[in-house]
XYZ file of C-alpha atoms in Angstrom:
492
model
C 13.825 -11.943 -2.350
C 10.355 -12.301 -3.860
C 10.452 -12.528 -7.779
C 9.084 -9.556 -9.629
C 5.881 -10.212 -10.890
C 3.880 -7.640 -13.184
C 0.553 -8.332 -13.097
C 0.266 -8.556 -9.277
C 2.206 -5.487 -9.164
C -0.103 -3.966 -11.269
C -3.239 -4.954 -9.242
C -1.369 -3.937 -6.484
C -0.488 -0.506 -7.459
C -3.917 0.126 -8.638
C -5.793 -0.371 -5.364
C -2.865 0.735 -3.212
C -1.873 3.714 -5.085
C -4.587 4.956 -6.948
C -7.986 4.039 -5.104
C -5.782 3.757 -1.773
C -8.105 1.415 -0.436
C -8.228 -2.440 -1.057
C -11.859 -3.424 -2.579
C -11.216 -6.974 -2.550
C -12.387 -8.890 0.656
C -15.822 -9.373 1.179
C -14.812 -9.363 5.230
C -15.590 -5.604 5.618
C -18.200 -4.714 7.475
C -19.727 -1.406 8.961
C -17.594 -1.937 12.692
C -14.845 -2.756 10.527
C -15.168 1.194 8.867
C -15.998 2.459 12.620
C -12.765 1.086 13.820
C -10.764 2.755 11.291
C -12.190 5.988 10.707
C -12.530 6.871 14.888
C -9.296 5.771 15.130
C -7.735 8.100 12.703
C -10.293 10.767 13.819
C -9.430 9.890 17.920
C -5.538 9.228 17.724
C -6.025 6.867 19.840
C -6.238 3.318 20.731
C -7.497 0.824 23.880
C -6.326 -2.231 24.848
C -9.835 -4.200 25.008
C -8.896 -7.499 25.899
C -10.732 -7.782 28.724
C -13.837 -6.493 27.393
C -13.411 -9.604 24.041
C -13.341 -11.721 26.891
C -16.602 -10.964 28.240
C -18.489 -10.027 25.152
C -16.974 -13.879 23.806
C -20.201 -15.220 25.304
C -19.787 -18.658 26.419
C -21.440 -20.704 23.624
C -18.482 -19.672 21.468
C -15.990 -22.298 20.990
C -12.716 -21.042 22.615
C -14.311 -18.687 24.792
C -12.988 -18.053 28.791
C -15.349 -19.815 30.701
C -17.704 -18.069 33.496
C -16.542 -19.727 36.297
C -12.807 -18.269 34.749
C -14.151 -14.666 34.435
C -15.640 -14.477 37.904
C -12.095 -15.589 39.034
C -10.446 -12.865 37.165
C -13.091 -10.072 37.644
C -14.092 -10.970 41.180
C -13.024 -7.328 42.855
C -15.688 -5.379 40.535
C -18.718 -8.411 40.814
C -21.211 -7.783 43.291
C -20.831 -10.946 44.897
C -17.110 -11.567 44.106
C -16.336 -14.588 44.013
C -19.367 -16.121 45.422
C -21.329 -14.747 41.934
C -23.693 -17.074 40.311
C -22.030 -18.475 36.800
C -24.974 -18.523 35.260
C -25.276 -14.650 35.928
C -22.227 -14.357 34.241
C -23.554 -15.958 31.093
C -26.748 -13.991 30.646
C -24.467 -10.973 31.199
C -22.024 -12.138 28.415
C -24.951 -13.163 26.576
C -26.810 -9.627 26.362
C -23.181 -7.868 25.795
C -22.719 -9.766 23.114
C -25.732 -8.674 21.425
C -24.751 -5.358 22.398
C -21.383 -5.011 21.161
C -20.981 -7.582 18.158
C -23.756 -6.395 16.142
C -21.959 -7.026 12.879
C -20.665 -10.475 13.978
C -17.211 -8.866 14.019
C -16.075 -10.064 17.290
C -14.200 -13.500 17.455
C -12.722 -15.846 19.619
C -9.274 -14.314 18.390
C -8.928 -11.181 20.138
C -6.571 -9.832 17.093
C -8.923 -9.964 14.186
C -11.745 -9.093 16.354
C -13.515 -5.225 16.271
C -16.617 -3.784 18.657
C -19.781 -2.093 17.755
C -18.331 1.314 19.021
C -19.768 3.207 21.219
C -17.342 5.515 23.072
C -12.985 5.778 22.360
C -12.828 3.116 24.882
C -13.688 0.148 22.046
C -11.157 1.520 19.597
C -8.272 -1.019 18.842
C -5.653 -1.039 16.663
C -6.203 -2.043 12.911
C -7.031 -5.438 11.192
C -6.930 -6.441 8.228
C -10.671 -6.319 7.256
C -10.452 -2.422 7.664
C -8.807 -2.181 3.575
C -7.364 1.135 4.600
C -10.522 2.423 3.805
C -10.401 4.597 7.397
C -7.097 6.710 6.176
C -9.161 6.699 2.677
C -12.271 8.787 4.264
C -10.446 10.717 6.803
C -7.757 12.218 3.935
C -11.026 13.615 2.772
C -12.352 14.752 5.569
C -8.788 16.474 6.399
C -8.088 17.993 3.861
C -8.515 21.987 4.170
C -11.116 23.731 2.035
C -11.396 27.136 2.942
C -9.267 27.030 5.489
C -11.059 24.432 7.458
C -11.138 20.837 7.986
C -14.733 18.731 7.824
C -16.791 19.613 10.931
C -17.473 16.097 10.833
C -13.780 15.130 12.612
C -14.874 17.469 15.694
C -18.624 15.644 15.948
C -16.950 12.473 15.736
C -14.469 13.274 18.197
C -17.191 14.867 20.762
C -19.389 11.682 20.311
C -16.743 8.710 20.775
C -15.027 11.279 23.923
C -17.944 10.819 26.120
C -18.393 7.577 27.879
C -21.558 8.215 29.839
C -24.411 6.691 27.308
C -26.019 3.682 28.286
C -23.784 1.217 26.237
C -20.282 2.309 27.468
C -21.578 2.494 31.086
C -22.725 -1.030 31.094
C -18.449 -1.780 29.983
C -17.509 1.027 32.197
C -16.522 -1.507 35.327
C -14.646 -3.754 33.070
C -12.947 -0.653 31.237
C -11.597 0.902 34.440
C -10.227 -2.501 36.341
C -7.344 -2.149 37.583
C -6.907 1.168 35.754
C -7.937 2.310 32.403
C -5.193 4.695 31.372
C -3.189 2.367 31.121
C -5.304 0.537 28.390
C -4.803 3.921 26.600
C -2.483 4.280 23.743
C -2.918 8.065 22.528
C -0.491 8.760 19.192
C -2.298 12.130 18.680
C -4.618 12.715 15.472
C -2.091 12.617 12.547
C -3.197 15.300 9.726
C -1.411 14.414 6.076
C 0.182 17.214 4.624
C -1.761 19.029 1.748
C -0.150 17.617 -0.794
C -0.956 14.248 0.525
C -4.296 13.983 -0.430
C -5.045 13.548 -4.285
C -8.299 15.167 -5.040
C -11.127 15.095 -7.410
C -14.784 15.869 -8.131
C -16.208 12.799 -6.673
C -14.023 13.467 -3.332
C -15.527 17.040 -3.424
C -18.597 15.499 -3.476
C -18.230 13.402 -0.655
C -16.574 15.916 1.546
C -19.348 18.169 1.109
C -21.907 15.429 1.979
C -20.285 14.716 5.049
C -19.676 18.714 5.986
C -23.709 18.922 5.284
C -24.483 15.884 7.492
C -22.487 16.989 10.704
C -23.826 20.546 10.459
C -27.357 19.864 9.953
C -27.046 16.847 12.801
C -25.765 20.048 15.229
C -28.207 21.926 13.723
C -31.346 19.484 14.912
C -29.941 19.407 18.618
C -28.117 15.405 17.832
C -24.883 16.942 19.596
C -26.122 15.375 22.433
C -27.107 11.782 21.326
C -23.533 10.301 20.265
C -24.945 7.144 19.526
C -27.025 8.331 16.850
C -24.124 10.662 15.643
C -21.770 7.792 15.256
C -23.980 5.605 13.495
C -24.866 7.919 10.717
C -21.676 8.814 10.147
C -20.461 4.923 9.554
C -23.722 4.853 7.657
C -22.625 7.556 5.223
C -18.750 6.188 5.301
C -20.003 2.930 3.914
C -22.411 5.133 0.710
C -19.589 7.209 0.439
C -16.950 4.641 -0.590
C -19.618 2.575 -2.809
C -20.153 5.707 -4.841
C -16.315 6.713 -4.977
C -16.519 3.345 -6.422
C -18.826 3.891 -8.839
C -18.075 7.136 -9.341
C -14.066 7.249 -9.632
C -14.138 6.462 -13.393
C -16.564 9.358 -14.377
C -14.541 12.016 -11.922
C -10.826 10.851 -13.325
C -11.358 9.973 -16.965
C -14.454 11.786 -17.821
C -17.676 10.493 -19.121
C -21.556 10.492 -17.957
C -21.978 9.197 -13.843
C -23.491 5.896 -12.929
C -27.600 6.610 -12.080
C -28.217 5.173 -8.868
C -32.157 4.487 -9.064
C -33.554 3.297 -5.503
C -36.730 1.568 -5.612
C -38.783 1.926 -2.513
C -39.817 -1.019 -2.794
C -43.236 -1.136 -4.840
C -42.407 -4.138 -6.233
C -42.861 -2.481 -9.724
C -41.515 -5.050 -12.348
C -39.758 -2.159 -14.168
C -38.309 -0.003 -11.251
C -37.134 -3.471 -10.293
C -35.443 -4.127 -13.731
C -34.089 -0.772 -14.019
C -32.645 -0.812 -10.691
C -31.031 -3.405 -11.638
C -29.476 -2.394 -14.392
C -27.902 0.705 -12.606
C -26.447 -1.405 -9.895
C -24.851 -3.546 -12.883
C -23.833 -0.160 -14.351
C -21.790 0.326 -11.588
C -20.403 -2.794 -11.036
C -19.149 -2.299 -14.662
C -17.963 1.585 -13.863
C -15.424 0.019 -11.412
C -14.340 -2.764 -14.255
C -13.588 0.588 -16.417
C -11.976 2.572 -13.864
C -9.364 -0.382 -13.359
C -8.684 -0.704 -17.346
C -7.992 3.232 -17.560
C -5.520 3.099 -15.055
C -4.010 0.027 -15.892
C -3.768 2.035 -19.520
C -2.300 4.738 -17.642
C 0.168 2.406 -16.051
C 1.788 0.655 -19.198
C 1.373 3.431 -21.962
C 4.608 4.587 -20.411
C 6.292 1.483 -21.083
C 4.775 1.188 -24.579
C 7.126 2.513 -27.377
C 3.831 2.834 -30.052
C 0.159 2.437 -29.764
C 0.319 -0.369 -31.791
C -0.269 -4.322 -31.928
C 3.269 -5.400 -32.298
C 4.007 -3.231 -29.607
C 2.129 -4.392 -26.981
C 2.828 -8.214 -27.986
C 6.476 -7.262 -27.293
C 5.532 -5.889 -23.815
C 3.366 -9.282 -23.045
C 6.523 -11.208 -23.937
C 8.637 -9.064 -21.577
C 6.264 -9.684 -18.058
C 7.488 -11.026 -16.019
C 5.798 -13.816 -13.712
C 6.880 -15.177 -9.584
C 6.159 -18.642 -10.882
C 6.401 -20.933 -13.664
C 2.592 -21.989 -12.954
C 1.598 -18.208 -13.310
C 3.523 -17.615 -16.484
C 1.613 -20.549 -18.181
C -2.159 -19.782 -16.976
C -1.704 -16.040 -17.197
C 0.574 -14.872 -20.000
C -1.761 -16.975 -22.768
C -4.644 -15.617 -20.950
C -3.758 -12.216 -21.762
C -2.846 -13.211 -25.096
C -5.631 -14.588 -26.199
C -8.107 -11.904 -23.817
C -6.259 -8.952 -26.168
C -6.114 -10.790 -29.593
C -10.179 -11.001 -29.011
C -10.104 -6.986 -28.209
C -8.206 -5.555 -31.323
C -10.439 -7.820 -33.176
C -13.637 -5.850 -31.583
C -12.120 -2.563 -32.761
C -10.267 -1.319 -29.444
C -6.979 0.601 -30.043
C -3.721 -1.686 -28.985
C -2.552 -0.263 -25.751
C -6.544 0.190 -24.333
C -7.245 -3.487 -25.731
C -4.097 -4.639 -23.953
C -5.272 -3.028 -20.827
C -8.638 -4.172 -20.946
C -6.830 -7.581 -21.403
C -4.890 -6.989 -18.002
C -8.115 -5.851 -16.169
C -9.596 -9.419 -17.024
C -6.607 -11.382 -16.179
C -6.175 -9.149 -12.768
C -10.039 -10.043 -11.949
C -9.636 -13.747 -12.454
C -5.958 -14.535 -11.369
C -5.433 -11.377 -8.778
C -8.928 -10.692 -7.434
C -10.108 -14.425 -7.996
C -12.297 -14.647 -4.790
C -14.196 -10.925 -4.666
C -13.217 -8.389 -7.277
C -13.546 -4.919 -6.916
C -17.361 -4.977 -8.786
C -18.197 -8.068 -6.733
C -16.994 -5.586 -3.265
C -19.787 -2.951 -4.832
C -22.647 -5.910 -3.466
C -20.242 -6.360 0.193
C -20.848 -2.683 0.763
C -24.073 -1.676 -0.860
C -25.623 -4.664 1.390
C -23.951 -3.504 4.404
C -24.267 0.192 4.636
C -28.012 -0.464 3.797
C -28.274 0.527 0.177
C -28.497 -2.716 -2.201
C -30.626 -5.394 -1.611
C -32.342 -8.048 -1.110
C -29.802 -9.298 1.464
C -28.680 -13.209 1.713
C -26.552 -15.106 -1.089
C -30.217 -16.596 -2.046
C -30.763 -13.085 -3.823
C -28.564 -13.520 -6.675
C -29.856 -10.563 -8.662
C -29.344 -7.213 -6.376
C -30.921 -3.689 -6.752
C -31.020 -0.576 -5.431
C -32.912 -1.158 -2.470
C -32.461 1.395 0.274
C -33.316 1.027 4.172
C -34.619 3.681 6.055
C -31.758 5.068 8.198
C -29.892 4.876 5.110
C -32.384 7.070 3.317
C -32.737 9.838 5.895
C -28.794 9.780 6.356
C -28.226 10.504 2.708
C -31.018 13.326 2.430
C -29.509 14.816 5.691
C -26.428 14.665 3.635
C -27.744 16.992 0.500
C -30.169 19.765 2.745
C -28.863 23.052 3.854
C -30.080 24.645 6.977
C -33.302 26.336 5.902
C -34.594 23.025 3.793
C -34.371 21.401 7.132
C -37.467 23.459 8.043
C -39.483 22.185 5.094
C -38.611 21.268 1.112
C -40.825 19.771 -1.628
C -40.113 16.362 -2.280
C -39.647 16.713 -5.948
C -36.739 19.614 -5.287
C -35.286 16.831 -2.895
C -35.247 14.373 -5.503
C -33.788 17.481 -8.223
C -31.073 17.462 -5.522
C -30.522 14.185 -5.309
C -29.740 13.659 -9.043
C -27.526 16.603 -9.177
C -25.404 15.609 -5.935
C -25.263 12.164 -6.327
C -27.234 11.204 -9.588
C -29.539 9.151 -7.586
C -32.961 8.907 -8.674
C -36.134 8.468 -6.498
C -38.827 9.013 -9.315
C -39.611 12.710 -8.241
C -39.109 14.521 -11.617
C -40.388 11.647 -13.672
C -39.661 13.109 -17.573
C -35.889 14.083 -16.477
C -34.997 10.750 -14.344
C -36.315 8.787 -17.447
C -33.852 10.699 -20.100
C -30.668 10.600 -17.796
C -31.927 6.631 -17.642
C -32.616 6.294 -21.446
C -29.013 8.372 -22.063
C -27.030 5.248 -20.040
C -29.060 2.632 -22.118
C -30.977 1.539 -18.833
C -34.791 2.851 -19.902
C -34.506 0.871 -23.326
C -34.084 -2.605 -22.065
C -36.725 -2.101 -19.232
C -40.207 -3.720 -19.757
C -43.543 -2.043 -19.072
C -44.285 1.863 -18.220
C -41.079 2.865 -16.243
C -42.114 6.437 -17.058
C -45.417 6.561 -15.299
C -43.930 3.657 -12.916
C -41.318 6.153 -11.900
C -43.678 8.470 -10.266
C -45.598 5.399 -8.222
C -41.996 5.078 -6.877
C -41.666 8.482 -5.746
C -45.237 8.519 -4.266
C -43.760 5.038 -1.983
C -41.052 7.564 -0.615
C -43.182 10.078 -0.076
C -44.824 7.545 2.362
C -41.751 6.255 3.393
C -40.976 9.700 5.010
C -44.150 10.263 6.246
C -43.839 7.164 8.367
C -40.693 8.049 9.714
C -41.821 11.145 10.346
C -40.363 13.517 8.405
C -42.872 14.399 5.768
C -46.639 15.793 5.477
C -48.789 15.626 2.357
C -51.389 18.118 1.304
C -54.435 18.212 -0.396
C -53.091 19.648 -4.030
C -50.476 16.824 -4.020
C -47.305 18.580 -2.899
C -45.292 16.565 0.250
C -43.024 18.595 2.122
C -39.744 16.836 3.600
C -38.150 18.070 6.649
C -37.126 18.048 10.455
C -38.899 21.094 11.738
C -42.567 20.559 10.450
């Protein structure tokens, strides 16, 4: 039987019981979120070993050879056993480009997930999903005003279609020898209402999903299944990022962290302010862990005194002597330091536990580092690549359009002033575009960011907004008029 380990149990419970997902891995990619969320929405999986054999092209180590592919699948090949292996190689290379866009298909089938175009590609869960699908599905499944999110039905409808151009490529493989034999139908398992924890940030995320789904239906996108799935996964990544950044504020009070989006103007003040906003989001995650650790240990400490906290540290249990000799002195040292800084004892101890958890339990990828992983891969943080060590909110056009669609009401699809869109972005997600320079400067000032930013930040916010106006125009979603007004809309 495993020995009890106080720090490990505390660290695990924050993720599994409080957050309800596990932000401690750098392996998460959009395809993992898709596989997890779509499985929850559809209540089914499919055995895709045959597709895996085709998608892992011959240039990969341990891949099935094209000669073996011909031998196994000659019944569905145009030339049967006489098929040219070079043709099969080319087809497999093409299939890998299409169905492995996130590089999540490996020679090991058990670890692989595909770029999903229909329900036929949904697999059983893999470790890299980090429980994010279940977290998001609970938000969508909660009944608000008597109804679940329309996003669920929209996703189900999109996945049920298998006549799109991508799925057609796979259909002969899927249905050989029998497609139905490969499906496992569990049925959609909706959680009980009392099982769904709720807070203001989850409400914000739910509202965003609902508006995005409703707007896509109004715009006639229901017939474009691939676009629906791509938008839903793009917003899912943003939603998880937003929850990490905002959950401390939602649950324990305090101001929300601003998200200053850089339109790519290369203005130094915007870059620096956006970098600080991103750093503040990572710090907010640390603050959340401190507050949860404080909530966990407070019932075990009789008085909010230094002596009571020192006694608690002495009573900590460890799974090995090696862990005890490295972790306990570290917590004692951190605790002394935070007490000397004026923190109250129980809070200082929780702060010490957070540092220890980040050092010893999340050593390879902390929850704060997970913001980088998630932000970059869902298109709101950049620059990409490990060489760009300093990140900021550098959003791509698809994510920008998706987030905008999650904000606007039906009437506003016909056209809304960019300034008004900026105001709604602030009130909804605390996203700053620069459209209301004075208001947004005050938000950055209150967050102690404006004071530490070089140059004319207030003036450069206006330039940043103009760059976003040009971005929306280039996407065909905005018109600028002689009086300086820019209208953004999907029915202009």
